[in-house]
GROMACS .gro file of N, CA and C in nm:
model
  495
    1UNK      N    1  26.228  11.756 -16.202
    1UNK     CA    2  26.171  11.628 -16.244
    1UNK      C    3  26.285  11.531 -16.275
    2UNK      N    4  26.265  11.405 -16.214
    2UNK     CA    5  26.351  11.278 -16.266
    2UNK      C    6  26.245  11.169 -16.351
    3UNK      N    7  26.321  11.101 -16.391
    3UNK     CA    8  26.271  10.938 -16.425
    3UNK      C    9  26.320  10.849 -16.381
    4UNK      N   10  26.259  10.828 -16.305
    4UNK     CA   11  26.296  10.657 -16.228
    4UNK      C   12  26.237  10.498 -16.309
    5UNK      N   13  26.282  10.419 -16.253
    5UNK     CA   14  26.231  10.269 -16.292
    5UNK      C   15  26.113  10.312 -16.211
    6UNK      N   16  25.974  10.231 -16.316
    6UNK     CA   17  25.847  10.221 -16.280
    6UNK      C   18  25.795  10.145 -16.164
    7UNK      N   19  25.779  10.150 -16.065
    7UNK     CA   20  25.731  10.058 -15.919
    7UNK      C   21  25.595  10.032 -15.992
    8UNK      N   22  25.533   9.884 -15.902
    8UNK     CA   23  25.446   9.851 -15.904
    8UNK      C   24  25.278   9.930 -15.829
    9UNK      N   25  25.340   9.985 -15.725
    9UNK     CA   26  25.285  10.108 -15.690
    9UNK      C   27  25.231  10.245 -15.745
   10UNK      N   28  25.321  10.234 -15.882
   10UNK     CA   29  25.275  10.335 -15.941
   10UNK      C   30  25.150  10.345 -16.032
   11UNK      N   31  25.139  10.212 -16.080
   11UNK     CA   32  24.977  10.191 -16.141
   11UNK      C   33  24.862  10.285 -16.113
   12UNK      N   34  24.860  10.263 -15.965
   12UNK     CA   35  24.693  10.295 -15.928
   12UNK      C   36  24.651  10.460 -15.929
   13UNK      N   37  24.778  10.511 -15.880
   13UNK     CA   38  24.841  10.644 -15.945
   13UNK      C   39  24.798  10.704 -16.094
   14UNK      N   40  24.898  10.649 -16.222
   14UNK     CA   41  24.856  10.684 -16.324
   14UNK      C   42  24.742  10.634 -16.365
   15UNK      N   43  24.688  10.527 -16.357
   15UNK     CA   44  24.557  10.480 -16.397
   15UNK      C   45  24.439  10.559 -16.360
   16UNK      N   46  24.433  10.646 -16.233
   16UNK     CA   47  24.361  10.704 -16.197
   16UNK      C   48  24.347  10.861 -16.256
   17UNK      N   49  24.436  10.861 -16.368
   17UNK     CA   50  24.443  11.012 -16.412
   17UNK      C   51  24.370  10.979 -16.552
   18UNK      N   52  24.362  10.846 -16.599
   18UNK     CA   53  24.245  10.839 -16.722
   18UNK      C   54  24.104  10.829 -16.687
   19UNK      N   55  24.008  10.947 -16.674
   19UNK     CA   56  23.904  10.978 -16.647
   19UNK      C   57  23.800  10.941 -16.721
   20UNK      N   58  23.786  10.946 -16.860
   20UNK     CA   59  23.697  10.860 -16.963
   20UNK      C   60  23.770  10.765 -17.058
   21UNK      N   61  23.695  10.664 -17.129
   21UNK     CA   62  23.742  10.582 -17.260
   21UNK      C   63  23.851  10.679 -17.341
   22UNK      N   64  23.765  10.780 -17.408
   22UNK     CA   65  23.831  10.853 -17.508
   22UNK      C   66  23.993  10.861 -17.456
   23UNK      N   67  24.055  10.929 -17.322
   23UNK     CA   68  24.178  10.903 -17.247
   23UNK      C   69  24.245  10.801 -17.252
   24UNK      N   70  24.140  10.700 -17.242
   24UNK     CA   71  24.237  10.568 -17.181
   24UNK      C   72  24.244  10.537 -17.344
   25UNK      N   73  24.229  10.518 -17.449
   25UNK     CA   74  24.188  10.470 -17.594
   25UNK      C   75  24.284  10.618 -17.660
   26UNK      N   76  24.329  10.698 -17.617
   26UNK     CA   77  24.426  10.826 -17.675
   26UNK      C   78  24.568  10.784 -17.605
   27UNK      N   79  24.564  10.757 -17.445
   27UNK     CA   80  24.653  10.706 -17.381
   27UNK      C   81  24.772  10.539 -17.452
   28UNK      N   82  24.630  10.441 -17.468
   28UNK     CA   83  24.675  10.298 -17.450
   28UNK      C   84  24.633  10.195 -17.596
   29UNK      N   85  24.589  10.314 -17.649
   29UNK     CA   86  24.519  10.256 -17.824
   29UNK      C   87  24.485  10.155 -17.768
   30UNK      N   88  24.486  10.015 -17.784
   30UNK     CA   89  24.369   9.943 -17.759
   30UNK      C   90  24.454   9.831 -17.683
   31UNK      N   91  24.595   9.819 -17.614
   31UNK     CA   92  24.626   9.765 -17.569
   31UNK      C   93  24.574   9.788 -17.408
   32UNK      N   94  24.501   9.812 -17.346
   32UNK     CA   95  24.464   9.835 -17.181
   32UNK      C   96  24.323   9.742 -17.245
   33UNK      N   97  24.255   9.854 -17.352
   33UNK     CA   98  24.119   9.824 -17.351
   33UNK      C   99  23.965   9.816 -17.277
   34UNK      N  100  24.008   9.847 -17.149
   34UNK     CA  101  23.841   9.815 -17.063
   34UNK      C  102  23.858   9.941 -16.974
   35UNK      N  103  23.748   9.987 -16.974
   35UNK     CA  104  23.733  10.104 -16.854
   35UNK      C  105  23.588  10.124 -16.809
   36UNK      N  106  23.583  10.159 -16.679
   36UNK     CA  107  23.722  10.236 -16.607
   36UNK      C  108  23.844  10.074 -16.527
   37UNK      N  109  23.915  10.211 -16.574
   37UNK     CA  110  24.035  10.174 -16.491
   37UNK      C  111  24.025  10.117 -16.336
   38UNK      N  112  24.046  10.037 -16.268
   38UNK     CA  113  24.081  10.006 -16.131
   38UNK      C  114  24.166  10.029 -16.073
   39UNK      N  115  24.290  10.032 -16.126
   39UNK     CA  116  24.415  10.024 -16.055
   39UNK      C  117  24.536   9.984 -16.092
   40UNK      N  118  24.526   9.836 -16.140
   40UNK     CA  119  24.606   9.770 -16.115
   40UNK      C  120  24.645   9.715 -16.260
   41UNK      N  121  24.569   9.806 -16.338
   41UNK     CA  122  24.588   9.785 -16.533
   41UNK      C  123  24.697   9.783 -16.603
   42UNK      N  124  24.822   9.852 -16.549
   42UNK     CA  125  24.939   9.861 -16.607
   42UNK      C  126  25.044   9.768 -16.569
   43UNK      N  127  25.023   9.754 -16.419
   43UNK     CA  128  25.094   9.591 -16.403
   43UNK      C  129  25.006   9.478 -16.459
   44UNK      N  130  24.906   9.473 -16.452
   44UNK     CA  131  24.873   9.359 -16.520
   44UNK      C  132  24.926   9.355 -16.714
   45UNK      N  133  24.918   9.476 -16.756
   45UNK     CA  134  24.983   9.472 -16.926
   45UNK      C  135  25.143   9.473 -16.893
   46UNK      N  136  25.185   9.509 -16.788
   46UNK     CA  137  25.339   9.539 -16.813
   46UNK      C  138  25.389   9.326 -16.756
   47UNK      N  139  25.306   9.304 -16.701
   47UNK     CA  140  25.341   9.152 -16.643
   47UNK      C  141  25.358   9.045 -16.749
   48UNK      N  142  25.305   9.118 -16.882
   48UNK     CA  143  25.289   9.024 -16.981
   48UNK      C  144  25.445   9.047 -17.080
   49UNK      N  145  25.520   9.157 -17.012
   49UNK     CA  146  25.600   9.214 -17.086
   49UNK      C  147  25.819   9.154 -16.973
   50UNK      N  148  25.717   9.176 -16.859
   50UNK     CA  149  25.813   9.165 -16.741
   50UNK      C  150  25.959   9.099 -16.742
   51UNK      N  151  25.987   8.966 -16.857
   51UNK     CA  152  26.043   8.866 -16.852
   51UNK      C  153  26.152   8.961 -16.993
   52UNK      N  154  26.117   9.076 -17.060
   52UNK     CA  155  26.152   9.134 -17.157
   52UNK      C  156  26.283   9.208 -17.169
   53UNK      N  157  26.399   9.179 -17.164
   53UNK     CA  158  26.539   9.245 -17.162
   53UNK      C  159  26.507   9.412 -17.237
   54UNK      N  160  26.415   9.434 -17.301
   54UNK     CA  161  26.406   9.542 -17.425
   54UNK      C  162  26.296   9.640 -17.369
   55UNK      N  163  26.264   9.631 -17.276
   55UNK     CA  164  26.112   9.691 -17.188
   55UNK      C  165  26.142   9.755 -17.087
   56UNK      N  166  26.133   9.894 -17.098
   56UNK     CA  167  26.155   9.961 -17.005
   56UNK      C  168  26.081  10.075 -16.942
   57UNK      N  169  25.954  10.052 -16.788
   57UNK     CA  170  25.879  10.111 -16.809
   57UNK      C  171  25.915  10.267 -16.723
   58UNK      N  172  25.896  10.356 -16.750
   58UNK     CA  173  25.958  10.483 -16.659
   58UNK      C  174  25.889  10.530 -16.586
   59UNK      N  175  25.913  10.655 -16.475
   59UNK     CA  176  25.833  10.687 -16.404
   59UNK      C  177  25.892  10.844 -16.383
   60UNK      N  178  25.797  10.939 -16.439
   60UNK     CA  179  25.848  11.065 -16.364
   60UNK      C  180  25.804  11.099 -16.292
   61UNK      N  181  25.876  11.150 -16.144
   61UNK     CA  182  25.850  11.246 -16.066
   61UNK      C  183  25.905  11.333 -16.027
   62UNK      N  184  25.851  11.428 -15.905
   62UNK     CA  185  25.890  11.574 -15.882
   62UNK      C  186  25.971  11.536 -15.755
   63UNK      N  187  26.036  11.699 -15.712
   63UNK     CA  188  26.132  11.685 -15.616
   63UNK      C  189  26.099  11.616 -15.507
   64UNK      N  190  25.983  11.628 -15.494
   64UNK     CA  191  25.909  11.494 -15.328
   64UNK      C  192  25.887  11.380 -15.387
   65UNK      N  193  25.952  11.302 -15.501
   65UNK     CA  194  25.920  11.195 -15.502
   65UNK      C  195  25.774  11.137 -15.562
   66UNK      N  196  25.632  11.284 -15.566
   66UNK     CA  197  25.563  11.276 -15.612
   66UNK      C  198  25.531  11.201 -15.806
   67UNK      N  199  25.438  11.116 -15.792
   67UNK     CA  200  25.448  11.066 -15.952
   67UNK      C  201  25.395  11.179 -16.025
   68UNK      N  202  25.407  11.225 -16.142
   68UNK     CA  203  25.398  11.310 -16.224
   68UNK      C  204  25.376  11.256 -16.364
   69UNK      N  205  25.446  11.159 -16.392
   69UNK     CA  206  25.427  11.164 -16.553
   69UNK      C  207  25.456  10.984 -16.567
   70UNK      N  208  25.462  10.955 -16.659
   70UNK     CA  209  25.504  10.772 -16.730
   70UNK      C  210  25.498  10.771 -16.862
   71UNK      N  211  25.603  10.676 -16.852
   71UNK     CA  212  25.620  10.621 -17.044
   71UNK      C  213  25.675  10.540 -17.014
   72UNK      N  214  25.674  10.438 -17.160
   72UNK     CA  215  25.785  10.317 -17.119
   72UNK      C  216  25.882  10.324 -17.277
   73UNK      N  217  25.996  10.312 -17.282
   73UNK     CA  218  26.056  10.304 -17.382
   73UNK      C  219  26.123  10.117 -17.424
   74UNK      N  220  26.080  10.111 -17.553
   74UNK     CA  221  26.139   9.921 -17.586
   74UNK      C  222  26.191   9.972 -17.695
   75UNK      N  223  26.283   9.852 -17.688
   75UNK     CA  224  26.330   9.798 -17.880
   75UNK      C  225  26.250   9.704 -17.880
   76UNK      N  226  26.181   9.775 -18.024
   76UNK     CA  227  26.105   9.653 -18.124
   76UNK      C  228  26.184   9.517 -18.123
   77UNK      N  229  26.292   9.559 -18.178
   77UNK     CA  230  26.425   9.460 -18.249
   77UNK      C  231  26.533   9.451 -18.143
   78UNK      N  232  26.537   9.346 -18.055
   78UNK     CA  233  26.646   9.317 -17.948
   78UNK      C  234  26.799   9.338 -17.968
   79UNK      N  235  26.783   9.285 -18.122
   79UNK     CA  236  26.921   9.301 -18.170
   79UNK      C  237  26.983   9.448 -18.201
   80UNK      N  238  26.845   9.564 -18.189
   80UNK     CA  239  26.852   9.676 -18.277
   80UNK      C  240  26.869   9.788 -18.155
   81UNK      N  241  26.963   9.867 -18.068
   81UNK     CA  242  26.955   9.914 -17.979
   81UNK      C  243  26.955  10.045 -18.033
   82UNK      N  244  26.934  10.057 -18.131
   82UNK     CA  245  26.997  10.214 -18.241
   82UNK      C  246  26.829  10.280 -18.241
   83UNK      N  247  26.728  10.152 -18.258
   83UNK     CA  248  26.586  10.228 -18.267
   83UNK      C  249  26.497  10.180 -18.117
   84UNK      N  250  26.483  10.311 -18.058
   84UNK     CA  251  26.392  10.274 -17.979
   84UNK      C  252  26.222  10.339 -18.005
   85UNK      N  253  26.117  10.308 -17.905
   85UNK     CA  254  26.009  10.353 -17.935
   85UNK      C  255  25.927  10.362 -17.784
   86UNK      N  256  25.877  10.474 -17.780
   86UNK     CA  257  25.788  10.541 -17.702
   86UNK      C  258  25.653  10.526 -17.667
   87UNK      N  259  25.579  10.447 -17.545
   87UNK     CA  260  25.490  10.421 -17.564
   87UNK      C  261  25.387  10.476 -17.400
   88UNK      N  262  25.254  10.516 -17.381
   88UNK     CA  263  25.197  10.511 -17.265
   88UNK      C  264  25.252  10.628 -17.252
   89UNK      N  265  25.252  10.727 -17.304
   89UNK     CA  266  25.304  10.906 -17.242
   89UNK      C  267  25.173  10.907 -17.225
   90UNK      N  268  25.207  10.971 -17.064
   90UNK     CA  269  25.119  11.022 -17.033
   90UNK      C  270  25.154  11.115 -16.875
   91UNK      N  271  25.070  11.269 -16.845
   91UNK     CA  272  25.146  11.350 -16.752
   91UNK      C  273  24.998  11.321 -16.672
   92UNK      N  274  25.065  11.376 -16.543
   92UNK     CA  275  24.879  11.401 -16.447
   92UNK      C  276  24.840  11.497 -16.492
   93UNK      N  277  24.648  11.514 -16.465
   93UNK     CA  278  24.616  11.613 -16.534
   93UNK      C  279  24.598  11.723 -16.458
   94UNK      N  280  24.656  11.723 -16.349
   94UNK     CA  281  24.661  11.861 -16.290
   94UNK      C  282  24.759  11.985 -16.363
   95UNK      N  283  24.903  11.903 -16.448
   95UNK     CA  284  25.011  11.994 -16.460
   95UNK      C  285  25.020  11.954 -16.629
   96UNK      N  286  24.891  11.916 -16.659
   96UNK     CA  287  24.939  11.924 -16.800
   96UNK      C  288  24.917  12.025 -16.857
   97UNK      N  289  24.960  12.066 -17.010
   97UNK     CA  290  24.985  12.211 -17.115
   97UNK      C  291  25.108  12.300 -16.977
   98UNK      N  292  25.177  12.225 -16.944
   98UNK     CA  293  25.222  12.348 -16.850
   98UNK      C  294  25.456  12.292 -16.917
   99UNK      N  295  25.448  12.210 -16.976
   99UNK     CA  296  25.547  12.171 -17.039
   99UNK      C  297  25.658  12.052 -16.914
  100UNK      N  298  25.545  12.010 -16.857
  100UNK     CA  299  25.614  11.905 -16.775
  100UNK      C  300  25.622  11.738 -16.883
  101UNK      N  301  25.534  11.722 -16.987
  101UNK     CA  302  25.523  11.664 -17.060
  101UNK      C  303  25.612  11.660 -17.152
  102UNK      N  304  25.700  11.782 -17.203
  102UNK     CA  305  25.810  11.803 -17.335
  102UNK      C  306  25.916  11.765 -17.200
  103UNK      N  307  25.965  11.820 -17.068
  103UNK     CA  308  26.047  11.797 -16.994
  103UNK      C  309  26.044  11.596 -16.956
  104UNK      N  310  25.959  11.576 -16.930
  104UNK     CA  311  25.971  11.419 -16.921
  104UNK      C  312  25.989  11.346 -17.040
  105UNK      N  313  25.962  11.361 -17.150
  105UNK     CA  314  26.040  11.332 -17.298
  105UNK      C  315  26.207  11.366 -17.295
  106UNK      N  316  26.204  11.450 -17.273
  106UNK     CA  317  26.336  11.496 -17.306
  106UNK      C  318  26.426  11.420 -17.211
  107UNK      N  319  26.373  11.385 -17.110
  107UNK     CA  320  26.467  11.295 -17.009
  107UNK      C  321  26.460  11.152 -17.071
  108UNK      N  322  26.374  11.139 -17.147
  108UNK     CA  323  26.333  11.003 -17.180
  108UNK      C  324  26.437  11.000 -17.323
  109UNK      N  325  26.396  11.092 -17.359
  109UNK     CA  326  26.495  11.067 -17.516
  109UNK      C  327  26.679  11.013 -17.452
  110UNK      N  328  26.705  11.146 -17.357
  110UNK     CA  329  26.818  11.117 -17.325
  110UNK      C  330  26.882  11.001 -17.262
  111UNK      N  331  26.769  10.967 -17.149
  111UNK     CA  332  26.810  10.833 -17.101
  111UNK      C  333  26.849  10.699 -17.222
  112UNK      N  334  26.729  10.691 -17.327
  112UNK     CA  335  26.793  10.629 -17.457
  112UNK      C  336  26.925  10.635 -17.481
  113UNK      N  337  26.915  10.754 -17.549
  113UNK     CA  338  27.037  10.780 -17.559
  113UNK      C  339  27.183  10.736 -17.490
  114UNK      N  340  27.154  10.790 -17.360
  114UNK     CA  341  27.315  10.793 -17.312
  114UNK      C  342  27.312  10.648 -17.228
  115UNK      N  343  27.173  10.513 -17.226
  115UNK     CA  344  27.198  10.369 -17.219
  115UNK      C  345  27.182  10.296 -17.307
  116UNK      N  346  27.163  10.319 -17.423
  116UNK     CA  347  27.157  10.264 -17.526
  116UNK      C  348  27.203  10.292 -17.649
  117UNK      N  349  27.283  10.422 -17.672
  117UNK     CA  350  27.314  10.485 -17.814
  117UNK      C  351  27.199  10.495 -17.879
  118UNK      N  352  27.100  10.487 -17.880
  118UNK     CA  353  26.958  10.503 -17.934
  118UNK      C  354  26.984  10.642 -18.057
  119UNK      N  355  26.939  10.582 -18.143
  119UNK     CA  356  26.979  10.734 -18.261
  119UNK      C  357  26.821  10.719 -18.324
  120UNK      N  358  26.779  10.643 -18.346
  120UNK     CA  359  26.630  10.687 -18.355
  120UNK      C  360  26.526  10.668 -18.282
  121UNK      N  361  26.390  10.742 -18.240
  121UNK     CA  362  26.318  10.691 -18.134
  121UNK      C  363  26.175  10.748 -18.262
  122UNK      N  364  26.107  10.626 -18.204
  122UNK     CA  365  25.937  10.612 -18.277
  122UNK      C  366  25.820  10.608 -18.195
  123UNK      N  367  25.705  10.688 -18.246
  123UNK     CA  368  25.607  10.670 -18.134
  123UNK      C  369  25.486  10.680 -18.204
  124UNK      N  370  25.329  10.663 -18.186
  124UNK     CA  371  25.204  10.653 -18.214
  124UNK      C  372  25.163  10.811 -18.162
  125UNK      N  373  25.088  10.884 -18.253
  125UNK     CA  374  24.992  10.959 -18.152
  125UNK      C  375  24.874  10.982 -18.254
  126UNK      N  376  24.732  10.971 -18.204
  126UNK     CA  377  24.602  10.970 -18.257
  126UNK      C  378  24.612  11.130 -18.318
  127UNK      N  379  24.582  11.135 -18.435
  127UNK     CA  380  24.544  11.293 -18.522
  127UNK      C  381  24.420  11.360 -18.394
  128UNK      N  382  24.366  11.264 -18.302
  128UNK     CA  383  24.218  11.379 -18.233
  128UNK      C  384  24.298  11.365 -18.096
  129UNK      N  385  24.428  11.424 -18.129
  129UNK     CA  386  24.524  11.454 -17.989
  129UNK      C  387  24.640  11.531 -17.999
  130UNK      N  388  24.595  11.616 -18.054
  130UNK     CA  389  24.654  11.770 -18.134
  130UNK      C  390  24.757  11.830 -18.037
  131UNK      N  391  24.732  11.822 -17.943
  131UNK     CA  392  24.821  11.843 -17.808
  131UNK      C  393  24.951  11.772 -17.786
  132UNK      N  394  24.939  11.653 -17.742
  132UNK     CA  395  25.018  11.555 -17.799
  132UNK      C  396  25.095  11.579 -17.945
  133UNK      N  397  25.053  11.571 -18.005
  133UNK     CA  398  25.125  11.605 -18.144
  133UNK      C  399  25.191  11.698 -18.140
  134UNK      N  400  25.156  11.813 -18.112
  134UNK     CA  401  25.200  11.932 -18.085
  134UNK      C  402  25.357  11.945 -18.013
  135UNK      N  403  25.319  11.897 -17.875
  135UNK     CA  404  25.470  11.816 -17.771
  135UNK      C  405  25.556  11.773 -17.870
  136UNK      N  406  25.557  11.651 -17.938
  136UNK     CA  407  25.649  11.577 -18.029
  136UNK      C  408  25.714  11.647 -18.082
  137UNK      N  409  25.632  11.735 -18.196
  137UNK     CA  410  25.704  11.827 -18.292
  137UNK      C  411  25.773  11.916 -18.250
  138UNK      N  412  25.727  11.950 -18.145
  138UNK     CA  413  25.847  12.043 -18.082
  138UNK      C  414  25.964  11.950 -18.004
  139UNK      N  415  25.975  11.868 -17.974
  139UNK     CA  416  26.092  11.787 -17.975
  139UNK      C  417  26.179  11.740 -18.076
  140UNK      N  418  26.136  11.785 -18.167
  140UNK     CA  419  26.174  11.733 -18.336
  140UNK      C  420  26.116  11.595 -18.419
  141UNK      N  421  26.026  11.528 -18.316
  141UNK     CA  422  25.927  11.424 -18.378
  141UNK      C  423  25.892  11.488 -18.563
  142UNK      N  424  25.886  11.384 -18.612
  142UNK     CA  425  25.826  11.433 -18.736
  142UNK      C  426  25.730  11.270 -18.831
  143UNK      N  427  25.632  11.349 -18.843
  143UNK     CA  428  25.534  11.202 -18.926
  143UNK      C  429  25.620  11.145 -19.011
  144UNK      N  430  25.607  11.038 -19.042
  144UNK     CA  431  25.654  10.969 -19.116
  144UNK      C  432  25.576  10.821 -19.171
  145UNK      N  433  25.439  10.847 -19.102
  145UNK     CA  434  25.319  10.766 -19.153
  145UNK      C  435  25.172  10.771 -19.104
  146UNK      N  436  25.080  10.697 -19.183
  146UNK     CA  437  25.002  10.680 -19.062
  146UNK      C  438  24.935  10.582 -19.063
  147UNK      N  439  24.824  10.550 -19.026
  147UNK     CA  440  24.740  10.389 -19.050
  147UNK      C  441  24.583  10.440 -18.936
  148UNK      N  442  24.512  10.367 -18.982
  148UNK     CA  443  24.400  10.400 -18.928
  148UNK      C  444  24.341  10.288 -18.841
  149UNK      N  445  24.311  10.280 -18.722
  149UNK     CA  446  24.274  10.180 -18.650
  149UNK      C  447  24.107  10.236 -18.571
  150UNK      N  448  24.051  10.075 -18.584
  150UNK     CA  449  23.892  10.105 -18.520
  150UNK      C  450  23.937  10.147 -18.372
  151UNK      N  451  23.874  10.214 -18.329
  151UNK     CA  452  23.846  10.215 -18.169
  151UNK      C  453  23.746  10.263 -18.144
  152UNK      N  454  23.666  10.209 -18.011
  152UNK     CA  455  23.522  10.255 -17.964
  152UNK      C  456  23.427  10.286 -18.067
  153UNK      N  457  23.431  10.170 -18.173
  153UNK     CA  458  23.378  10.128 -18.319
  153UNK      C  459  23.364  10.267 -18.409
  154UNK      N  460  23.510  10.375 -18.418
  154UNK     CA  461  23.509  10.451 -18.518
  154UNK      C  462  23.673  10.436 -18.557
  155UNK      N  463  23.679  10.508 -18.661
  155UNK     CA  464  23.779  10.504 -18.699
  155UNK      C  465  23.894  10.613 -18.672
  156UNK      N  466  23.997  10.577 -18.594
  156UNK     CA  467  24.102  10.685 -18.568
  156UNK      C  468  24.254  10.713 -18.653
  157UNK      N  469  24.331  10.774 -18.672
  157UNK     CA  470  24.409  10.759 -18.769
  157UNK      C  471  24.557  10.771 -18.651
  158UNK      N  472  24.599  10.737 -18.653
  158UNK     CA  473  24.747  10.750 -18.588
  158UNK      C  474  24.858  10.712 -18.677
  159UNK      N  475  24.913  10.897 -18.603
  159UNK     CA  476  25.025  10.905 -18.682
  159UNK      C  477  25.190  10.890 -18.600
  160UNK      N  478  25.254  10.792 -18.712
  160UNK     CA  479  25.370  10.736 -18.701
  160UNK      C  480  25.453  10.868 -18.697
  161UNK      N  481  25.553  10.875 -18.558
  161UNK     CA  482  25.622  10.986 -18.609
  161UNK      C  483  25.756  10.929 -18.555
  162UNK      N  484  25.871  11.041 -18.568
  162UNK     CA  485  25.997  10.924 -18.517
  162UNK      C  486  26.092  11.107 -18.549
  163UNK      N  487  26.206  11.024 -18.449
  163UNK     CA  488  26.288  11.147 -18.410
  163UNK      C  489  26.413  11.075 -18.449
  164UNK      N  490  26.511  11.129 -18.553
  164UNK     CA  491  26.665  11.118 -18.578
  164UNK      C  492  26.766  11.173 -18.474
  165UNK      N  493  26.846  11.132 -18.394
  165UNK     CA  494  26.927  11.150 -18.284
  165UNK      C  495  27.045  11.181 -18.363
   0.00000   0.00000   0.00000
């Protein structure tokens, strides 16, 4: 597995691996917002981002070039290259629980790292995505908050977690 810069091509791809709300709303908290998905959902949110020196959206794939996985890593703080943050993990669901998900993190942490000196990285994950959570902590993610946000008019809690480099 590599991580490449995200093509525009790759949208219709990952978009097509969020199968219900609950996915796309565990995936995109409420920044995508409408489903189903069409296609073309992540360039249209990443277009709003495009013009962004601090935005960086990734793309993993396998030895054929096949897409496999996405995240995008930003600094909050332009000025702040020390904290980055993790957003849109997400693997296909053919090869997920199979640890292609902790392997595309780990490329992701590092890429931080060794282009940015990145010494801390922060990310969101919903408490009713135990799986997810699960991944992090074994990367050394650790909570460090949480906050509760409506979605699909209930209440979800997502927890703040963040990794010391």
């Amino acid at each position: 597995m590599t991580l490449r810069k995200y093509k525009p091509e790759d949208s219709k791809i990952i978009c097509s691996w969020v199968k219900d709300e609950k996915t796309l709303f565990q995936w995109s908290a409420d920044k995508i917002g409408k489903f189903p998905l069409l296609g073309n959902e992540l360039n249209e949110n990443y277009a709003q981002r495009n013009d962004e020196e601090c935005f960086f959206p990734l793309t993993a794939v396998d030895e054929n070039e096949n897409v496999i996985g996405h995240l995008f890593a930003l600094y909050p703080h332009a000025d702040d290259k020390a904290r980055a943050h993790f957003g849109f993990v997400i693997v296909s669901p053919e090869i997920r629980g199979k640890g292609y998900g902790r392997k595309m993190l780990e490329l992701a942490i590092e890429y931080v790292q060794k282009e940015f000196g990145a010494s801390k990285i922060t990310l969101g994950v919903f408490e009713n995505n135990p799986k997810a959570k699960s991944c992090y902590e074994s990367l050394g993610f650790s909570p460090v908050g949480q906050r509760t946000v409506t979605i699909m008019g209930s209440e979800w809690v997502c927890i703040d977690m963040e990794l010391n480099l």
